[in-house]
Amino acid sequence: MKRVIAIANQKGGVGKTTTAVNLAASFAATRRRVLLIDMDPQGNASTGCGIDKRTLTRGACEVLLGECQALDAIRAVAPLSAEQPMSLDILPTNQDLTAAEVRLLSMIVGREQRLRTALAPIRANYDLIVIDCPPALNMLTVNALVAADSVLIPMQCEYYALEGLSALVGTIEQIRGIANPQLAIEGILRTMYDPRNNLASEVSAQLLQHFGDKVFRTVVPRNVRLAEAPSFGKPALAHDPDSRGALAYLALAGEMLRREDGGREAASVGASELPATGP
């Protein structure tokens, strides 16, 4: 797989951190080596993985500022259970990351490349790197988008979210043109979805009409277990593996793997149809 995926949406409360933590855990449960990077100064992804951010001495802040190597700040996340180990690491953070952003803004050269440069020595160690972005289009988010191969956009099915989506797509296009030409949209994930809500159904239909296959078929429902899992310092898959929320993120991981396999098969077929060339 060997990909870096940023989970981004400048609108708050759409399930970015929930998606980052639980998608990372779901891929780790499939025996893939996964790194979760917490790029939000609130540090919710760190807390959701059992990290005490109050005692943190090395994290994303120090890595971005070049005060330590990423390898020295990464921590292992506890396994799902004794019977089911999980190869999930996290680069945690806390509110110190706000200070790092201020210092990044004062830099003239290479400030948007700091995360990409820091990940270069360890990128090959992981099958998947997931970046939890802050709810803003700031320098931290820009660093995540420059470091990423693709962007996964979680969003609630409401009209304000549609407006924010347009702004984010514009930002992605700007990053692609200036600093990261390979950046693509991984997909749009409908979160906290309630099919009984007529507005949610209408917005969902608009998403499918405008973005087509970019909208994941998997839908994450409103789920109490997803909401309460962070208070236990665990992904939902460790808190209640049979909950609807945990199963939805497992289904999302499976859908993403099938998309990737389908893309490889299409590329293989296309290559086989090319005319043979002689020496």
Short mmCIF file of C-alpha atoms in Angstrom, two decimals:
data_model
loop_
_atom_site.label_atom_id
_atom_site.label_comp_id
_atom_site.label_asym_id
_atom_site.label_seq_id
_atom_site.Cartn_x
_atom_site.Cartn_y
_atom_site.Cartn_z
CA MET A 1 0.00 0.00 0.00
CA LYS A 2 2.70 2.49 1.11
CA ARG A 3 0.57 5.64 1.18
CA VAL A 4 0.13 8.78 3.25
CA ILE A 5 -3.48 9.90 3.68
CA ALA A 6 -4.49 13.20 5.27
CA ILE A 7 -7.89 13.35 6.97
CA ALA A 8 -8.95 16.95 6.39
CA ASN A 9 -11.91 19.28 6.54
CA GLN A 10 -11.71 22.83 7.82
CA LYS A 11 -15.17 22.51 9.37
CA GLY A 12 -15.08 21.23 12.94
CA GLY A 13 -17.23 18.47 14.36
CA VAL A 14 -17.45 16.36 11.21
CA GLY A 15 -15.60 13.31 12.55
CA LYS A 16 -12.02 13.92 11.38
CA THR A 17 -10.33 12.60 14.51
CA THR A 18 -12.82 9.76 14.91
CA THR A 19 -12.12 8.78 11.31
CA ALA A 20 -8.34 9.09 11.65
CA VAL A 21 -8.15 6.97 14.81
CA ASN A 22 -10.61 4.29 13.77
CA LEU A 23 -9.48 4.00 10.16
CA ALA A 24 -5.86 3.65 11.33
CA ALA A 25 -6.90 0.97 13.84
CA SER A 26 -8.94 -0.87 11.19
CA PHE A 27 -5.99 -1.05 8.80
CA ALA A 28 -3.71 -2.12 11.66
CA ALA A 29 -6.16 -4.91 12.45
CA THR A 30 -5.57 -6.25 8.92
CA ARG A 31 -1.90 -6.86 9.87
CA ARG A 32 -0.65 -3.74 8.13
CA ARG A 33 1.88 -1.49 9.80
CA VAL A 34 0.22 1.88 10.37
CA LEU A 35 1.36 5.24 11.71
CA LEU A 36 -1.16 7.81 12.94
CA ILE A 37 0.07 11.42 13.08
CA ASP A 38 -1.77 13.88 15.31
CA MET A 39 -1.45 17.32 13.69
CA ASP A 40 -4.23 18.97 15.71
CA PRO A 41 -3.04 21.00 18.74
CA GLN A 42 -6.09 19.77 20.65
CA GLY A 43 -4.40 16.36 20.71
CA ASN A 44 -7.66 14.42 20.57
CA ALA A 45 -6.23 11.63 18.42
CA SER A 46 -3.44 11.20 20.97
CA THR A 47 -5.94 10.97 23.83
CA GLY A 48 -8.08 8.58 21.80
CA CYS A 49 -5.10 6.24 21.52
CA GLY A 50 -4.34 6.27 25.23
CA ILE A 51 -1.55 8.89 25.22
CA ASP A 52 -1.37 11.30 28.18
CA LYS A 53 -0.66 14.51 26.28
CA ARG A 54 0.00 16.42 29.54
CA THR A 55 3.23 14.49 30.09
CA LEU A 56 4.36 14.58 26.47
CA THR A 57 7.96 15.72 25.99
CA ARG A 58 8.44 14.73 22.35
CA GLY A 59 5.77 14.94 19.72
CA ALA A 60 4.73 16.51 16.45
CA CYS A 61 5.79 19.98 17.66
CA GLU A 62 9.40 18.96 18.23
CA VAL A 63 9.48 16.99 14.98
CA LEU A 64 8.21 19.92 12.90
CA LEU A 65 10.72 22.28 14.47
CA GLY A 66 13.59 19.85 13.89
CA GLU A 67 14.25 19.41 17.61
CA CYS A 68 14.02 15.62 17.36
CA GLN A 69 13.63 12.90 14.75
CA ALA A 70 10.19 11.44 14.06
CA LEU A 71 11.44 8.00 15.07
CA ASP A 72 12.29 9.31 18.56
CA ALA A 73 8.81 10.76 19.11
CA ILE A 74 6.70 7.85 17.84
CA ARG A 75 4.93 5.63 20.38
CA ALA A 76 3.22 2.27 20.04
CA VAL A 77 -0.53 2.02 20.62
CA ALA A 78 -1.79 -0.75 22.86
CA PRO A 79 -3.02 -3.88 21.00
CA LEU A 80 -6.73 -4.45 20.44
CA SER A 81 -6.59 -7.46 22.75
CA ALA A 82 -4.23 -10.17 23.90
CA GLU A 83 -5.56 -12.38 21.12
CA GLN A 84 -5.44 -9.70 18.42
CA PRO A 85 -2.23 -7.66 18.30
CA MET A 86 -2.28 -4.37 16.43
CA SER A 87 0.70 -2.84 14.65
CA LEU A 88 -0.31 0.79 15.17
CA ASP A 89 2.07 3.60 16.10
CA ILE A 90 1.28 7.24 16.79
CA LEU A 91 3.17 10.50 16.54
CA PRO A 92 1.31 12.31 19.33
CA THR A 93 0.89 16.00 20.04
CA ASN A 94 -0.45 18.53 22.52
CA GLN A 95 -1.14 22.26 22.65
CA ASP A 96 2.58 23.00 22.11
CA LEU A 97 1.87 22.41 18.43
CA THR A 98 0.25 25.86 18.32
CA ALA A 99 3.63 27.39 19.14
CA ALA A 100 5.20 25.33 16.37
CA GLU A 101 2.72 26.76 13.88
CA VAL A 102 3.61 30.32 14.92
CA ARG A 103 7.29 29.58 14.42
CA LEU A 104 6.60 27.97 11.05
CA LEU A 105 4.85 31.13 9.89
CA SER A 106 8.01 33.12 10.64
CA MET A 107 10.11 30.90 8.37
CA ILE A 108 10.69 32.11 4.83
CA VAL A 109 11.86 28.96 3.04
CA GLY A 110 10.54 25.39 3.26
CA ARG A 111 7.97 25.89 6.00
CA GLU A 112 5.30 23.90 4.16
CA GLN A 113 7.73 20.99 3.62
CA ARG A 114 8.64 20.36 7.27
CA LEU A 115 6.41 17.34 7.83
CA ARG A 116 7.22 15.78 4.47
CA THR A 117 10.94 16.10 5.19
CA ALA A 118 10.53 14.64 8.69
CA LEU A 119 8.62 11.61 7.38
CA ALA A 120 11.07 10.80 4.57
CA PRO A 121 13.40 8.58 6.71
CA ILE A 122 10.53 6.49 8.15
CA ARG A 123 7.95 6.45 5.37
CA ALA A 124 9.10 3.07 4.03
CA ASN A 125 8.61 1.53 7.50
CA TYR A 126 4.82 1.75 7.21
CA ASP A 127 2.16 0.43 4.88
CA LEU A 128 -0.06 3.39 5.69
CA ILE A 129 0.41 6.76 7.37
CA VAL A 130 -2.76 8.59 8.45
CA ILE A 131 -2.60 12.31 9.35
CA ASP A 132 -5.30 13.88 11.52
CA CYS A 133 -5.50 17.54 10.47
CA PRO A 134 -6.80 20.46 12.54
CA PRO A 135 -10.20 22.03 11.72
CA ALA A 136 -8.65 24.93 9.81
CA LEU A 137 -6.80 25.61 6.57
CA ASN A 138 -3.64 26.72 8.39
CA MET A 139 0.08 25.97 8.09
CA LEU A 140 -0.33 22.67 9.95
CA THR A 141 -2.94 21.52 7.43
CA VAL A 142 -0.78 22.73 4.54
CA ASN A 143 2.14 20.67 5.90
CA ALA A 144 -0.13 17.61 6.06
CA LEU A 145 -1.39 18.11 2.49
CA VAL A 146 2.14 18.58 1.14
CA ALA A 147 3.25 15.38 2.90
CA ALA A 148 0.24 13.33 1.78
CA ASP A 149 -0.48 11.29 -1.33
CA SER A 150 -4.22 11.80 -0.96
CA VAL A 151 -6.91 13.48 1.13
CA LEU A 152 -9.86 11.72 2.75
CA ILE A 153 -12.66 14.19 3.50
CA PRO A 154 -15.14 13.29 6.25
CA MET A 155 -18.29 15.36 6.28
CA GLN A 156 -21.75 15.48 7.72
CA CYS A 157 -24.60 15.65 5.26
CA GLU A 158 -25.66 19.24 5.89
CA TYR A 159 -25.54 22.36 3.73
CA TYR A 160 -22.85 24.21 5.67
CA ALA A 161 -20.62 21.20 5.15
CA LEU A 162 -21.15 21.46 1.38
CA GLU A 163 -19.87 25.05 1.44
CA GLY A 164 -16.79 24.02 3.39
CA LEU A 165 -16.16 21.17 0.97
CA SER A 166 -15.88 23.60 -1.94
CA ALA A 167 -13.23 25.62 -0.07
CA LEU A 168 -11.24 22.49 0.76
CA VAL A 169 -11.31 21.25 -2.83
CA GLY A 170 -9.99 24.64 -3.91
CA THR A 171 -7.15 24.39 -1.37
CA ILE A 172 -6.25 20.90 -2.58
CA GLU A 173 -6.02 22.22 -6.14
CA GLN A 174 -3.75 25.05 -4.99
CA ILE A 175 -1.45 22.65 -3.11
CA ARG A 176 -1.37 20.39 -6.17
CA GLY A 177 -0.32 23.27 -8.38
CA ILE A 178 2.31 24.72 -6.05
CA ALA A 179 3.90 22.05 -3.87
CA ASN A 180 2.46 18.54 -4.34
CA PRO A 181 1.39 17.68 -7.91
CA GLN A 182 0.54 14.07 -6.95
CA LEU A 183 -2.01 15.05 -4.30
CA ALA A 184 -5.38 13.43 -5.01
CA ILE A 185 -8.77 13.18 -3.32
CA GLU A 186 -8.96 9.74 -1.72
CA GLY A 187 -12.68 10.04 -1.24
CA ILE A 188 -15.52 11.72 0.64
CA LEU A 189 -16.86 9.91 3.70
CA ARG A 190 -20.35 10.57 5.01
CA THR A 191 -20.18 10.59 8.82
CA MET A 192 -22.71 10.72 11.67
CA TYR A 193 -25.28 9.72 9.09
CA ASP A 194 -28.93 9.26 10.00
CA PRO A 195 -31.01 7.94 7.07
CA ARG A 196 -34.21 9.08 8.82
CA ASN A 197 -33.13 12.70 8.35
CA ASN A 198 -34.51 14.06 5.07
CA LEU A 199 -31.86 16.78 4.88
CA ALA A 200 -29.08 14.21 5.25
CA SER A 201 -30.57 12.18 2.41
CA GLU A 202 -30.84 15.26 0.16
CA VAL A 203 -27.24 16.35 0.78
CA SER A 204 -26.04 12.78 0.31
CA ALA A 205 -27.76 12.67 -3.07
CA GLN A 206 -26.09 15.97 -4.06
CA LEU A 207 -22.69 14.60 -3.08
CA LEU A 208 -23.22 11.52 -5.22
CA GLN A 209 -24.40 13.65 -8.13
CA HIS A 210 -21.41 16.02 -8.05
CA PHE A 211 -18.60 13.70 -6.93
CA GLY A 212 -19.75 10.28 -8.13
CA ASP A 213 -17.28 7.51 -7.36
CA LYS A 214 -15.28 9.81 -5.08
CA VAL A 215 -18.00 9.33 -2.45
CA PHE A 216 -17.37 6.17 -0.47
CA ARG A 217 -20.21 3.68 -0.46
CA THR A 218 -19.48 3.06 3.22
CA VAL A 219 -21.44 5.37 5.51
CA VAL A 220 -20.53 5.93 9.17
CA PRO A 221 -23.68 6.10 11.31
CA ARG A 222 -24.23 8.02 14.51
CA ASN A 223 -23.04 5.60 17.16
CA VAL A 224 -22.70 5.89 20.94
CA ARG A 225 -19.73 3.49 21.06
CA LEU A 226 -17.77 5.65 18.62
CA ALA A 227 -18.42 8.69 20.78
CA GLU A 228 -17.50 7.10 24.10
CA ALA A 229 -14.42 5.12 22.98
CA PRO A 230 -11.99 8.11 23.31
CA SER A 231 -12.88 8.46 27.01
CA PHE A 232 -11.37 4.98 27.45
CA GLY A 233 -8.28 5.91 25.39
CA LYS A 234 -9.12 3.29 22.76
CA PRO A 235 -10.29 3.07 19.16
CA ALA A 236 -13.86 1.76 18.85
CA LEU A 237 -12.46 -1.49 17.50
CA ALA A 238 -10.79 -2.10 20.88
CA HIS A 239 -13.65 -0.66 22.94
CA ASP A 240 -16.51 -2.54 21.27
CA PRO A 241 -15.51 -4.41 18.11
CA ASP A 242 -19.12 -5.41 17.36
CA SER A 243 -20.50 -1.87 17.45
CA ARG A 244 -21.95 -0.36 14.29
CA GLY A 245 -19.31 2.36 14.31
CA ALA A 246 -16.37 -0.03 14.56
CA LEU A 247 -17.81 -2.23 11.81
CA ALA A 248 -18.35 0.81 9.58
CA TYR A 249 -14.65 1.75 9.74
CA LEU A 250 -13.63 -1.84 9.06
CA ALA A 251 -15.91 -1.72 6.03
CA LEU A 252 -14.30 1.56 4.93
CA ALA A 253 -10.83 0.03 5.15
CA GLY A 254 -12.05 -2.90 3.06
CA GLU A 255 -13.58 -0.56 0.46
CA MET A 256 -10.33 1.39 0.19
CA LEU A 257 -8.34 -1.81 -0.31
CA ARG A 258 -10.76 -3.00 -3.00
CA ARG A 259 -10.47 0.37 -4.79
CA GLU A 260 -6.70 0.08 -4.73
CA ASP A 261 -6.79 -3.49 -6.05
CA GLY A 262 -9.24 -2.44 -8.76
CA GLY A 263 -6.97 0.41 -9.80
CA ARG A 264 -3.99 -1.91 -10.11
CA GLU A 265 -6.02 -4.39 -12.17
CA ALA A 266 -7.21 -1.60 -14.49
CA ALA A 267 -3.64 -0.38 -14.95
CA SER A 268 -2.49 -3.93 -15.67
CA VAL A 269 -5.23 -4.43 -18.26
CA GLY A 270 -4.43 -1.09 -19.88
CA ALA A 271 -0.75 -1.97 -20.12
CA SER A 272 -1.51 -5.36 -21.64
CA GLU A 273 -3.54 -3.70 -24.41
CA LEU A 274 -0.67 -1.49 -25.52
CA PRO A 275 0.91 -2.55 -28.82
CA ALA A 276 4.17 -4.43 -28.49
CA THR A 277 7.27 -2.57 -29.57
CA GLY A 278 10.35 -4.12 -31.02
CA PRO A 279 13.95 -3.34 -30.12
#
